[in-house]
């Protein structure tokens, strides 16, 4: 082989190889990390580490939005809101890998001031530099067109849309209408307008919203879960302690796995099925790689 | 610069205190408000006297008001000249208003004709004192009009900045957050009767065109009550009348020296006459009351006043049944009659209501219920864990209850309107009301049924129902119902407002001891 053809060969091979890698990457089976730990902050951090660490999601200088569920005037023990230590752990990790700013907010169902305080999240985040726990401001909602959906357009929260990284941090819990409330449902917290009205076709509607507001990372807090009377609960008898945090870059896969923690199948959850059909991720757990730590 | 008088200094400090307490009457992250926020009302003798007359039993909450009345028996009407924030506001504006001379209409016994019917009505179980109490007038004017206006204007500027600067506005956000957290109302609520409340305040200021402190000396029922006490005060001015050679007091005195003799029931003890007496002749000291004071309360005024109070309490009892059905009182109010006896219509509960659920009644509870608070669920709901209205109520008309007890108080009961509610009327799923129902065991539940829609599809439908025994009528279901305009579920008043049984509740504190982020309690 002469030098010319050798070089040609190398060039062609490298082109091919790169395409191959890209295709492999695209088809890469989604990974769901499951971490169990009584220290909820450590559980959250380890779950992200199992996916390759926060640096895989957050680049230095990024503006990061962490969207917990803190919609209810309930305490952490009542399991209606994301556990404050999970939120704190993720915020610290984002800062550690160089995030310029971490914004935390939710459009709450009860009085926002009470929710932020009572959820424990205000206390958990106090003292963290460059972390802003913000109230929703109505003027920041912008209408976003949705292609091929049930909803033609909806008002979404500007700061969620403009973030470099959107980290979706729901708490896993029972819900009267959708059976479970997980990552896909948690994005309701950045919806403006009369969001209750989407309840009449909630599966496709949530798939619509998730198709325009992508969660780069979904971390599901299943440290303690509401098994009945959700999404708000209030009765400690309905709370089950699992000490588990589930994380994935694939929101559907994360939701699908978390569903099994309640003894349910992903296909029983209308919202998950609708998102899967919409191509937002994988719900078949046989095509998902689960890593534990 | 003119040296400031001690009275003026005290007035300014109390006005400042009043405004600080007013702004502090708001949730600021702690479940408990400083007990001081309603101290002006607790120390209000008119409130104290009318509540005691109406309730006919000792209400310890109003003890400071009685003490102040007792103090006025000794010192006279010092409250008006040294403390009352409305009086201070009048003193601040009155030098800028040209006087036209007293209105004869306001002279004579008019002030007694205002005070005595109020006392009479209270004696006959309806406490209307708050309608004309100067502190209530001021708080309502501020709460219903000026504060929302102030908050809304500030917010409009803030929103305008966003339209102008977009996300760059965030550089200014810490400054705004400081304002929002400490000075502005968290959300601007617009109230019915805002116009009336402001007009009354404006009218009081307009009266300054005729003479200074016109409201205070001729109308104010609190001032009149204190004036009656002042009659018995041993604190006297010497000389008691104008001196023949000078008469400067007539110009110096803001309230009483339009006649030759000092009117003790109108003297507010500002001590201007002493301070600025050209001959330094005037002194105040304890001693015998001068002879020759006129009789100040004729028998016909006393009796007439009390009788008209009886009519006030009885005659305006017409109530529209439709409005009555929706007359939801704040949590813990179980007896309408007792409530009308003790509510001073001060507006504090409406000011502090976390979710802007409380509004002043116009005629919902009849003419006698004007300005009393009631809950309008479509506009706001009673937050499950919030106890602020009971904390700020100066007379206990809304009882101050621990949170576990307050959660069980029945405001009303929710009822579905099957012509509106989506699962019934349109056969589509919804249950937003069930989702938001704060009762841990859920007072709104649903059963799943197979249904055929009007266009022939079969659907699995979640049909909601109310578990009446668990419903406390907080109104969140009606508030969040996604239907436009009228809700598919509504809360109606009920006669039996006995609290829900304690069994259905989680143990106090929910067992979260040892949780470092367990919230502020």
GROMACS .gro file of N, CA, C and O in nm, chain A residues 41 72-78 83-85 88 101 103 109-114 117-121 123-124 132 134-135 137-140 142 158-159 162 175-178 185 194 196-197 199-201 229-236 238, chain B residues 26-27 29 31 155 158-159 162-163 167 169-170 176 180-181 186-187 354-355 381 383-386 422 428-432 434-442 445 462 476 482-484 506-507 509-512 515-521:
model
  464
   41UNK      N    1  -2.928   1.398   5.000
   41UNK     CA    2  -2.842   1.482   4.919
   41UNK      C    3  -2.741   1.396   4.844
   41UNK      O    4  -2.719   1.413   4.725
   72UNK      N    5  -4.703   2.282   4.696
   72UNK     CA    6  -4.802   2.268   4.803
   72UNK      C    7  -4.749   2.317   4.936
   72UNK      O    8  -4.631   2.306   4.964
   73UNK      N    9  -4.842   2.364   5.017
   73UNK     CA   10  -4.810   2.411   5.151
   73UNK      C   11  -4.800   2.289   5.242
   73UNK      O   12  -4.884   2.267   5.330
   74UNK      N   13  -4.699   2.207   5.218
   74UNK     CA   14  -4.680   2.084   5.294
   74UNK      C   15  -4.533   2.072   5.334
   74UNK      O   16  -4.446   2.124   5.267
   75UNK      N   17  -4.510   1.998   5.440
   75UNK     CA   18  -4.374   1.982   5.490
   75UNK      C   19  -4.307   1.865   5.416
   75UNK      O   20  -4.376   1.782   5.356
   76UNK      N   21  -4.175   1.857   5.422
   76UNK     CA   22  -4.105   1.749   5.351
   76UNK      C   23  -4.156   1.610   5.389
   76UNK      O   24  -4.168   1.522   5.303
   77UNK      N   25  -4.191   1.592   5.515
   77UNK     CA   26  -4.235   1.460   5.559
   77UNK      C   27  -4.367   1.418   5.495
   77UNK      O   28  -4.401   1.301   5.491
   78UNK      N   29  -4.442   1.516   5.444
   78UNK     CA   30  -4.572   1.484   5.385
   78UNK      C   31  -4.563   1.445   5.239
   78UNK      O   32  -4.664   1.410   5.177
   83UNK      N   33  -3.799   1.680   4.793
   83UNK     CA   34  -3.726   1.695   4.920
   83UNK      C   35  -3.619   1.804   4.908
   83UNK      O   36  -3.544   1.807   4.810
   84UNK      N   37  -3.613   1.892   5.007
   84UNK     CA   38  -3.518   2.004   4.998
   84UNK      C   39  -3.372   1.961   4.983
   84UNK      O   40  -3.293   2.030   4.917
   85UNK      N   41  -3.335   1.847   5.041
   85UNK     CA   42  -3.196   1.806   5.033
   85UNK      C   43  -3.161   1.760   4.891
   85UNK      O   44  -3.047   1.774   4.846
   88UNK      N   45  -3.105   2.078   4.709
   88UNK     CA   46  -2.980   2.138   4.750
   88UNK      C   47  -2.860   2.066   4.687
   88UNK      O   48  -2.768   2.128   4.636
  101UNK      N   49  -2.521   3.052   3.717
  101UNK     CA   50  -2.634   3.087   3.803
  101UNK      C   51  -2.728   2.968   3.808
  101UNK      O   52  -2.744   2.897   3.708
  103UNK      N   53  -3.121   2.890   3.895
  103UNK     CA   54  -3.251   2.949   3.931
  103UNK      C   55  -3.346   2.837   3.970
  103UNK      O   56  -3.350   2.733   3.905
  109UNK      N   57  -4.938   2.580   4.369
  109UNK     CA   58  -5.084   2.568   4.376
  109UNK      C   59  -5.137   2.642   4.500
  109UNK      O   60  -5.237   2.710   4.493
  110UNK      N   61  -5.070   2.628   4.613
  110UNK     CA   62  -5.104   2.706   4.731
  110UNK      C   63  -5.024   2.836   4.727
  110UNK      O   64  -4.951   2.861   4.631
  111UNK      N   65  -5.043   2.919   4.829
  111UNK     CA   66  -4.972   3.046   4.833
  111UNK      C   67  -4.822   3.025   4.817
  111UNK      O   68  -4.761   2.946   4.891
  112UNK      N   69  -4.763   3.094   4.723
  112UNK     CA   70  -4.624   3.066   4.687
  112UNK      C   71  -4.527   3.090   4.802
  112UNK      O   72  -4.429   3.018   4.818
  113UNK      N   73  -4.556   3.193   4.882
  113UNK     CA   74  -4.465   3.221   4.994
  113UNK      C   75  -4.466   3.105   5.092
  113UNK      O   76  -4.362   3.060   5.139
  114UNK      N   77  -4.586   3.058   5.123
  114UNK     CA   78  -4.596   2.946   5.217
  114UNK      C   79  -4.531   2.821   5.159
  114UNK      O   80  -4.463   2.747   5.229
  117UNK      N   81  -4.151   2.828   5.178
  117UNK     CA   82  -4.102   2.813   5.315
  117UNK      C   83  -4.131   2.672   5.367
  117UNK      O   84  -4.043   2.601   5.414
  118UNK      N   85  -4.258   2.632   5.355
  118UNK     CA   86  -4.303   2.508   5.416
  118UNK      C   87  -4.236   2.386   5.352
  118UNK      O   88  -4.212   2.285   5.419
  119UNK      N   89  -4.207   2.393   5.222
  119UNK     CA   90  -4.143   2.281   5.154
  119UNK      C   91  -4.002   2.258   5.207
  119UNK      O   92  -3.941   2.155   5.180
  120UNK      N   93  -3.949   2.357   5.277
  120UNK     CA   94  -3.813   2.345   5.328
  120UNK      C   95  -3.710   2.388   5.226
  120UNK      O   96  -3.590   2.396   5.256
  121UNK      N   97  -3.752   2.418   5.106
  121UNK     CA   98  -3.656   2.448   4.999
  121UNK      C   99  -3.593   2.586   5.019
  121UNK      O  100  -3.473   2.605   4.996
  123UNK      N  101  -3.523   2.726   5.300
  123UNK     CA  102  -3.418   2.710   5.402
  123UNK      C  103  -3.300   2.633   5.346
  123UNK      O  104  -3.184   2.666   5.373
  124UNK      N  105  -3.329   2.531   5.265
  124UNK     CA  106  -3.221   2.447   5.213
  124UNK      C  107  -3.129   2.524   5.120
  124UNK      O  108  -3.009   2.496   5.111
  132UNK      N  109  -3.063   3.129   4.301
  132UNK     CA  110  -3.177   3.219   4.323
  132UNK      C  111  -3.305   3.140   4.333
  132UNK      O  112  -3.343   3.072   4.238
  134UNK      N  113  -3.671   3.189   4.314
  134UNK     CA  114  -3.746   3.303   4.261
  134UNK      C  115  -3.896   3.274   4.260
  134UNK      O  116  -3.939   3.161   4.238
  135UNK      N  117  -3.973   3.380   4.281
  135UNK     CA  118  -4.118   3.368   4.262
  135UNK      C  119  -4.149   3.383   4.114
  135UNK      O  120  -4.080   3.455   4.041
  137UNK      N  121  -4.318   3.532   3.802
  137UNK     CA  122  -4.368   3.666   3.768
  137UNK      C  123  -4.446   3.656   3.638
  137UNK      O  124  -4.390   3.615   3.535
  138UNK      N  125  -4.573   3.692   3.642
  138UNK     CA  126  -4.662   3.665   3.529
  138UNK      C  127  -4.614   3.722   3.397
  138UNK      O  128  -4.641   3.664   3.291
  139UNK      N  129  -4.543   3.834   3.403
  139UNK     CA  130  -4.504   3.896   3.278
  139UNK      C  131  -4.401   3.812   3.202
  139UNK      O  132  -4.372   3.838   3.086
  140UNK      N  133  -4.343   3.713   3.267
  140UNK     CA  134  -4.241   3.631   3.202
  140UNK      C  135  -4.299   3.513   3.125
  140UNK      O  136  -4.223   3.435   3.068
  142UNK      N  137  -4.453   3.349   2.809
  142UNK     CA  138  -4.461   3.383   2.666
  142UNK      C  139  -4.535   3.272   2.595
  142UNK      O  140  -4.511   3.154   2.620
  158UNK      N  141  -4.066   3.214   3.068
  158UNK     CA  142  -3.949   3.260   2.995
  158UNK      C  143  -3.817   3.210   3.052
  158UNK      O  144  -3.730   3.163   2.978
  159UNK      N  145  -3.804   3.216   3.182
  159UNK     CA  146  -3.676   3.177   3.243
  159UNK      C  147  -3.651   3.027   3.229
  159UNK      O  148  -3.536   2.983   3.235
  162UNK      N  149  -3.540   2.995   2.847
  162UNK     CA  150  -3.412   3.054   2.809
  162UNK      C  151  -3.294   2.990   2.881
  162UNK      O  152  -3.179   3.022   2.853
  175UNK      N  153  -5.143   1.060   4.205
  175UNK     CA  154  -5.223   1.172   4.155
  175UNK      C  155  -5.361   1.119   4.117
  175UNK      O  156  -5.373   1.016   4.052
  176UNK      N  157  -5.463   1.189   4.159
  176UNK     CA  158  -5.599   1.141   4.140
  176UNK      C  159  -5.637   1.119   3.996
  176UNK      O  160  -5.709   1.024   3.963
  177UNK      N  161  -5.590   1.205   3.907
  177UNK     CA  162  -5.631   1.193   3.767
  177UNK      C  163  -5.532   1.111   3.685
  177UNK      O  164  -5.570   1.021   3.610
  178UNK      N  165  -5.404   1.142   3.697
  178UNK     CA  166  -5.305   1.077   3.611
  178UNK      C  167  -5.244   0.953   3.679
  178UNK      O  168  -5.150   0.895   3.626
  185UNK      N  169  -4.525   1.533   3.429
  185UNK     CA  170  -4.630   1.612   3.493
  185UNK      C  171  -4.572   1.735   3.562
  185UNK      O  172  -4.637   1.840   3.570
  194UNK      N  173  -5.460   2.921   3.230
  194UNK     CA  174  -5.554   2.834   3.302
  194UNK      C  175  -5.512   2.689   3.282
  194UNK      O  176  -5.573   2.614   3.208
  196UNK      N  177  -5.526   2.431   3.465
  196UNK     CA  178  -5.618   2.327   3.509
  196UNK      C  179  -5.704   2.275   3.394
  196UNK      O  180  -5.750   2.162   3.396
  197UNK      N  181  -5.723   2.360   3.295
  197UNK     CA  182  -5.812   2.320   3.185
  197UNK      C  183  -5.751   2.210   3.099
  197UNK      O  184  -5.823   2.146   3.022
  199UNK      N  185  -5.658   1.939   3.207
  199UNK     CA  186  -5.693   1.810   3.270
  199UNK      C  187  -5.786   1.727   3.182
  199UNK      O  188  -5.790   1.606   3.192
  200UNK      N  189  -5.863   1.791   3.093
  200UNK     CA  190  -5.960   1.714   3.015
  200UNK      C  191  -5.891   1.629   2.908
  200UNK      O  192  -5.949   1.538   2.855
  201UNK      N  193  -5.767   1.662   2.873
  201UNK     CA  194  -5.690   1.576   2.782
  201UNK      C  195  -5.544   1.581   2.825
  201UNK      O  196  -5.456   1.627   2.752
  229UNK      N  197  -5.412   0.980   4.792
  229UNK     CA  198  -5.456   1.117   4.822
  229UNK      C  199  -5.363   1.223   4.765
  229UNK      O  200  -5.352   1.333   4.818
  230UNK      N  201  -5.294   1.187   4.656
  230UNK     CA  202  -5.210   1.286   4.591
  230UNK      C  203  -5.294   1.376   4.505
  230UNK      O  204  -5.412   1.350   4.485
  231UNK      N  205  -5.235   1.480   4.451
  231UNK     CA  206  -5.093   1.515   4.459
  231UNK      C  207  -5.055   1.591   4.586
  231UNK      O  208  -4.941   1.629   4.602
  232UNK      N  209  -5.150   1.609   4.674
  232UNK     CA  210  -5.124   1.701   4.784
  232UNK      C  211  -5.104   1.629   4.917
  232UNK      O  212  -5.027   1.672   5.002
  233UNK      N  213  -5.177   1.517   4.934
  233UNK     CA  214  -5.159   1.435   5.053
  233UNK      C  215  -5.185   1.510   5.182
  233UNK      O  216  -5.283   1.581   5.194
  234UNK      N  217  -5.096   1.494   5.276
  234UNK     CA  218  -5.112   1.559   5.405
  234UNK      C  219  -5.119   1.458   5.519
  234UNK      O  220  -5.095   1.491   5.633
  235UNK      N  221  -5.150   1.335   5.485
  235UNK     CA  222  -5.162   1.232   5.588
  235UNK      C  223  -5.037   1.145   5.588
  235UNK      O  224  -5.006   1.081   5.488
  236UNK      N  225  -4.961   1.145   5.698
  236UNK     CA  226  -4.837   1.065   5.702
  236UNK      C  227  -4.861   0.917   5.672
  236UNK      O  228  -4.770   0.847   5.627
  238UNK      N  229  -5.013   0.796   5.434
  238UNK     CA  230  -5.005   0.772   5.290
  238UNK      C  231  -4.862   0.776   5.237
  238UNK      O  232  -4.838   0.757   5.119
  319UNK      N  233  -4.894   4.139   5.735
  319UNK     CA  234  -4.882   4.061   5.612
  319UNK      C  235  -4.792   3.941   5.642
  319UNK      O  236  -4.704   3.949   5.726
  320UNK      N  237  -4.819   3.832   5.570
  320UNK     CA  238  -4.734   3.714   5.586
  320UNK      C  239  -4.594   3.746   5.534
  320UNK      O  240  -4.579   3.787   5.420
  322UNK      N  241  -4.326   3.515   5.584
  322UNK     CA  242  -4.247   3.394   5.597
  322UNK      C  243  -4.260   3.322   5.730
  322UNK      O  244  -4.212   3.212   5.744
  324UNK      N  245  -4.535   3.190   6.035
  324UNK     CA  246  -4.677   3.163   6.055
  324UNK      C  247  -4.738   3.254   6.160
  324UNK      O  248  -4.859   3.273   6.163
  448UNK      N  249  -4.570   4.768   4.091
  448UNK     CA  250  -4.560   4.648   4.008
  448UNK      C  251  -4.568   4.681   3.859
  448UNK      O  252  -4.500   4.622   3.777
  451UNK      N  253  -4.243   4.783   3.752
  451UNK     CA  254  -4.156   4.665   3.746
  451UNK      C  255  -4.185   4.582   3.620
  451UNK      O  256  -4.094   4.539   3.550
  452UNK      N  257  -4.312   4.565   3.589
  452UNK     CA  258  -4.349   4.492   3.468
  452UNK      C  259  -4.307   4.572   3.345
  452UNK      O  260  -4.255   4.517   3.247
  455UNK      N  261  -3.962   4.517   3.259
  455UNK     CA  262  -3.939   4.390   3.191
  455UNK      C  263  -3.965   4.404   3.042
  455UNK      O  264  -3.888   4.357   2.959
  456UNK      N  265  -4.074   4.475   3.009
  456UNK     CA  266  -4.104   4.496   2.867
  456UNK      C  267  -3.990   4.574   2.800
  456UNK      O  268  -3.959   4.555   2.684
  460UNK      N  269  -3.478   4.032   3.008
  460UNK     CA  270  -3.413   3.963   3.119
  460UNK      C  271  -3.306   4.047   3.188
  460UNK      O  272  -3.260   4.015   3.297
  462UNK      N  273  -3.359   4.304   3.325
  462UNK     CA  274  -3.421   4.357   3.445
  462UNK      C  275  -3.368   4.288   3.570
  462UNK      O  276  -3.369   4.344   3.680
  463UNK      N  277  -3.319   4.165   3.552
  463UNK     CA  278  -3.275   4.086   3.667
  463UNK      C  279  -3.164   4.152   3.747
  463UNK      O  280  -3.145   4.123   3.864
  469UNK      N  281  -3.582   4.523   4.389
  469UNK     CA  282  -3.727   4.505   4.387
  469UNK      C  283  -3.770   4.404   4.493
  469UNK      O  284  -3.870   4.422   4.561
  473UNK      N  285  -4.049   4.443   4.767
  473UNK     CA  286  -4.162   4.351   4.769
  473UNK      C  287  -4.173   4.282   4.905
  473UNK      O  288  -4.281   4.265   4.960
  474UNK      N  289  -4.058   4.243   4.959
  474UNK     CA  290  -4.061   4.166   5.083
  474UNK      C  291  -4.087   4.251   5.207
  474UNK      O  292  -4.127   4.200   5.310
  479UNK      N  293  -4.789   4.183   4.888
  479UNK     CA  294  -4.737   4.075   4.804
  479UNK      C  295  -4.820   4.061   4.678
  479UNK      O  296  -4.769   4.037   4.570
  480UNK      N  297  -4.950   4.068   4.692
  480UNK     CA  298  -5.034   4.074   4.572
  480UNK      C  299  -5.135   4.185   4.589
  480UNK      O  300  -5.182   4.212   4.699
  647UNK      N  301  -5.403   3.589   5.328
  647UNK     CA  302  -5.293   3.541   5.246
  647UNK      C  303  -5.331   3.528   5.099
  647UNK      O  304  -5.253   3.560   5.010
  648UNK      N  305  -5.448   3.475   5.074
  648UNK     CA  306  -5.488   3.449   4.937
  648UNK      C  307  -5.596   3.547   4.891
  648UNK      O  308  -5.672   3.517   4.800
  674UNK      N  309  -5.913   3.183   4.832
  674UNK     CA  310  -5.963   3.077   4.918
  674UNK      C  311  -5.892   3.084   5.052
  674UNK      O  312  -5.791   3.153   5.066
  676UNK      N  313  -5.650   2.956   5.298
  676UNK     CA  314  -5.533   2.867   5.293
  676UNK      C  315  -5.532   2.776   5.415
  676UNK      O  316  -5.543   2.822   5.529
  677UNK      N  317  -5.520   2.646   5.388
  677UNK     CA  318  -5.539   2.542   5.489
  677UNK      C  319  -5.457   2.565   5.616
  677UNK      O  320  -5.506   2.550   5.727
  678UNK      N  321  -5.332   2.601   5.602
  678UNK     CA  322  -5.243   2.611   5.718
  678UNK      C  323  -5.227   2.754   5.769
  678UNK      O  324  -5.137   2.781   5.848
  679UNK      N  325  -5.308   2.845   5.720
  679UNK     CA  326  -5.289   2.986   5.755
  679UNK      C  327  -5.386   3.024   5.867
  679UNK      O  328  -5.503   2.989   5.865
  715UNK      N  329  -6.755   1.979   3.449
  715UNK     CA  330  -6.723   1.909   3.324
  715UNK      C  331  -6.759   1.761   3.321
  715UNK      O  332  -6.820   1.716   3.224
  721UNK      N  333  -6.628   1.491   3.031
  721UNK     CA  334  -6.483   1.489   3.015
  721UNK      C  335  -6.420   1.490   3.155
  721UNK      O  336  -6.480   1.540   3.250
  722UNK      N  337  -6.301   1.434   3.164
  722UNK     CA  338  -6.232   1.427   3.293
  722UNK      C  339  -6.177   1.564   3.335
  722UNK      O  340  -6.142   1.645   3.249
  723UNK      N  341  -6.170   1.583   3.464
  723UNK     CA  342  -6.114   1.711   3.512
  723UNK      C  343  -6.053   1.693   3.650
  723UNK      O  344  -5.933   1.684   3.665
  724UNK      N  345  -6.135   1.688   3.754
  724UNK     CA  346  -6.103   1.673   3.896
  724UNK      C  347  -5.990   1.762   3.947
  724UNK      O  348  -5.914   1.725   4.037
  725UNK      N  349  -5.979   1.883   3.892
  725UNK     CA  350  -5.885   1.980   3.949
  725UNK      C  351  -5.923   2.009   4.095
  725UNK      O  352  -5.837   2.028   4.181
  727UNK      N  353  -6.060   1.804   4.315
  727UNK     CA  354  -6.014   1.696   4.402
  727UNK      C  355  -5.864   1.712   4.429
  727UNK      O  356  -5.817   1.697   4.541
  728UNK      N  357  -5.791   1.744   4.322
  728UNK     CA  358  -5.646   1.760   4.333
  728UNK      C  359  -5.609   1.864   4.438
  728UNK      O  360  -5.517   1.846   4.517
  729UNK      N  361  -5.682   1.975   4.441
  729UNK     CA  362  -5.646   2.085   4.531
  729UNK      C  363  -5.706   2.073   4.671
  729UNK      O  364  -5.665   2.146   4.760
  730UNK      N  365  -5.804   1.986   4.688
  730UNK     CA  366  -5.869   1.976   4.819
  730UNK      C  367  -5.763   1.945   4.926
  730UNK      O  368  -5.693   1.844   4.918
  731UNK      N  369  -5.748   2.031   5.026
  731UNK     CA  370  -5.637   2.016   5.120
  731UNK      C  371  -5.662   1.915   5.231
  731UNK      O  372  -5.571   1.884   5.306
  732UNK      N  373  -5.786   1.870   5.245
  732UNK     CA  374  -5.815   1.775   5.353
  732UNK      C  375  -5.739   1.645   5.323
  732UNK      O  376  -5.752   1.589   5.214
  733UNK      N  377  -5.655   1.599   5.416
  733UNK     CA  378  -5.570   1.483   5.386
  733UNK      C  379  -5.648   1.362   5.335
  733UNK      O  380  -5.601   1.291   5.248
  734UNK      N  381  -5.768   1.343   5.389
  734UNK     CA  382  -5.847   1.229   5.342
  734UNK      C  383  -5.934   1.265   5.223
  734UNK      O  384  -6.011   1.183   5.175
  735UNK      N  385  -5.925   1.388   5.176
  735UNK     CA  386  -5.998   1.442   5.062
  735UNK      C  387  -6.149   1.451   5.086
  735UNK      O  388  -6.219   1.350   5.100
  738UNK      N  389  -6.384   1.351   4.633
  738UNK     CA  390  -6.331   1.225   4.582
  738UNK      C  391  -6.397   1.199   4.448
  738UNK      O  392  -6.486   1.273   4.406
  755UNK      N  393  -6.395   1.000   3.549
  755UNK     CA  394  -6.387   1.016   3.694
  755UNK      C  395  -6.492   1.117   3.738
  755UNK      O  396  -6.481   1.236   3.708
  769UNK      N  397  -6.110   2.637   4.805
  769UNK     CA  398  -6.005   2.624   4.703
  769UNK      C  399  -6.061   2.554   4.579
  769UNK      O  400  -6.022   2.586   4.466
  775UNK      N  401  -6.141   2.510   3.668
  775UNK     CA  402  -6.090   2.572   3.545
  775UNK      C  403  -6.198   2.629   3.453
  775UNK      O  404  -6.165   2.690   3.353
  776UNK      N  405  -6.325   2.611   3.490
  776UNK     CA  406  -6.430   2.671   3.408
  776UNK      C  407  -6.419   2.823   3.413
  776UNK      O  408  -6.381   2.880   3.514
  777UNK      N  409  -6.459   2.885   3.301
  777UNK     CA  410  -6.457   3.031   3.300
  777UNK      C  411  -6.577   3.084   3.376
  777UNK      O  412  -6.684   3.025   3.373
  799UNK      N  413  -5.404   1.451   6.066
  799UNK     CA  414  -5.275   1.397   6.103
  799UNK      C  415  -5.236   1.449   6.242
  799UNK      O  416  -5.286   1.552   6.283
  800UNK      N  417  -5.150   1.379   6.313
  800UNK     CA  418  -5.109   1.429   6.444
  800UNK      C  419  -5.038   1.562   6.429
  800UNK      O  420  -4.980   1.590   6.325
  802UNK      N  421  -4.799   1.849   6.386
  802UNK     CA  422  -4.660   1.850   6.343
  802UNK      C  423  -4.628   1.747   6.238
  802UNK      O  424  -4.522   1.752   6.176
  803UNK      N  425  -4.717   1.654   6.215
  803UNK     CA  426  -4.698   1.557   6.108
  803UNK      C  427  -4.579   1.464   6.129
  803UNK      O  428  -4.539   1.391   6.041
  804UNK      N  429  -4.521   1.464   6.248
  804UNK     CA  430  -4.414   1.370   6.277
  804UNK      C  431  -4.284   1.401   6.207
  804UNK      O  432  -4.204   1.313   6.181
  805UNK      N  433  -4.258   1.530   6.175
  805UNK     CA  434  -4.135   1.560   6.103
  805UNK      C  435  -4.024   1.609   6.195
  805UNK      O  436  -3.933   1.678   6.151
  808UNK      N  437  -3.624   1.676   6.118
  808UNK     CA  438  -3.600   1.710   5.979
  808UNK      C  439  -3.544   1.852   5.973
  808UNK      O  440  -3.611   1.948   6.012
  809UNK      N  441  -3.419   1.867   5.930
  809UNK     CA  442  -3.356   1.998   5.940
  809UNK      C  443  -3.426   2.102   5.852
  809UNK      O  444  -3.418   2.221   5.877
  810UNK      N  445  -3.497   2.057   5.749
  810UNK     CA  446  -3.562   2.154   5.662
  810UNK      C  447  -3.712   2.142   5.674
  810UNK      O  448  -3.785   2.151   5.577
  811UNK      N  449  -3.758   2.116   5.791
  811UNK     CA  450  -3.900   2.094   5.812
  811UNK      C  451  -3.986   2.217   5.801
  811UNK      O  452  -4.098   2.216   5.845
  812UNK      N  453  -3.936   2.323   5.742
  812UNK     CA  454  -4.016   2.443   5.725
  812UNK      C  455  -4.021   2.523   5.853
  812UNK      O  456  -3.965   2.483   5.955
  813UNK      N  457  -4.087   2.635   5.845
  813UNK     CA  458  -4.089   2.726   5.959
  813UNK      C  459  -4.198   2.689   6.058
  813UNK      O  460  -4.233   2.766   6.143
  814UNK      N  461  -4.256   2.573   6.044
  814UNK     CA  462  -4.353   2.531   6.142
  814UNK      C  463  -4.495   2.537   6.092
  814UNK      O  464  -4.520   2.564   5.979
   0.00000   0.00000   0.00000
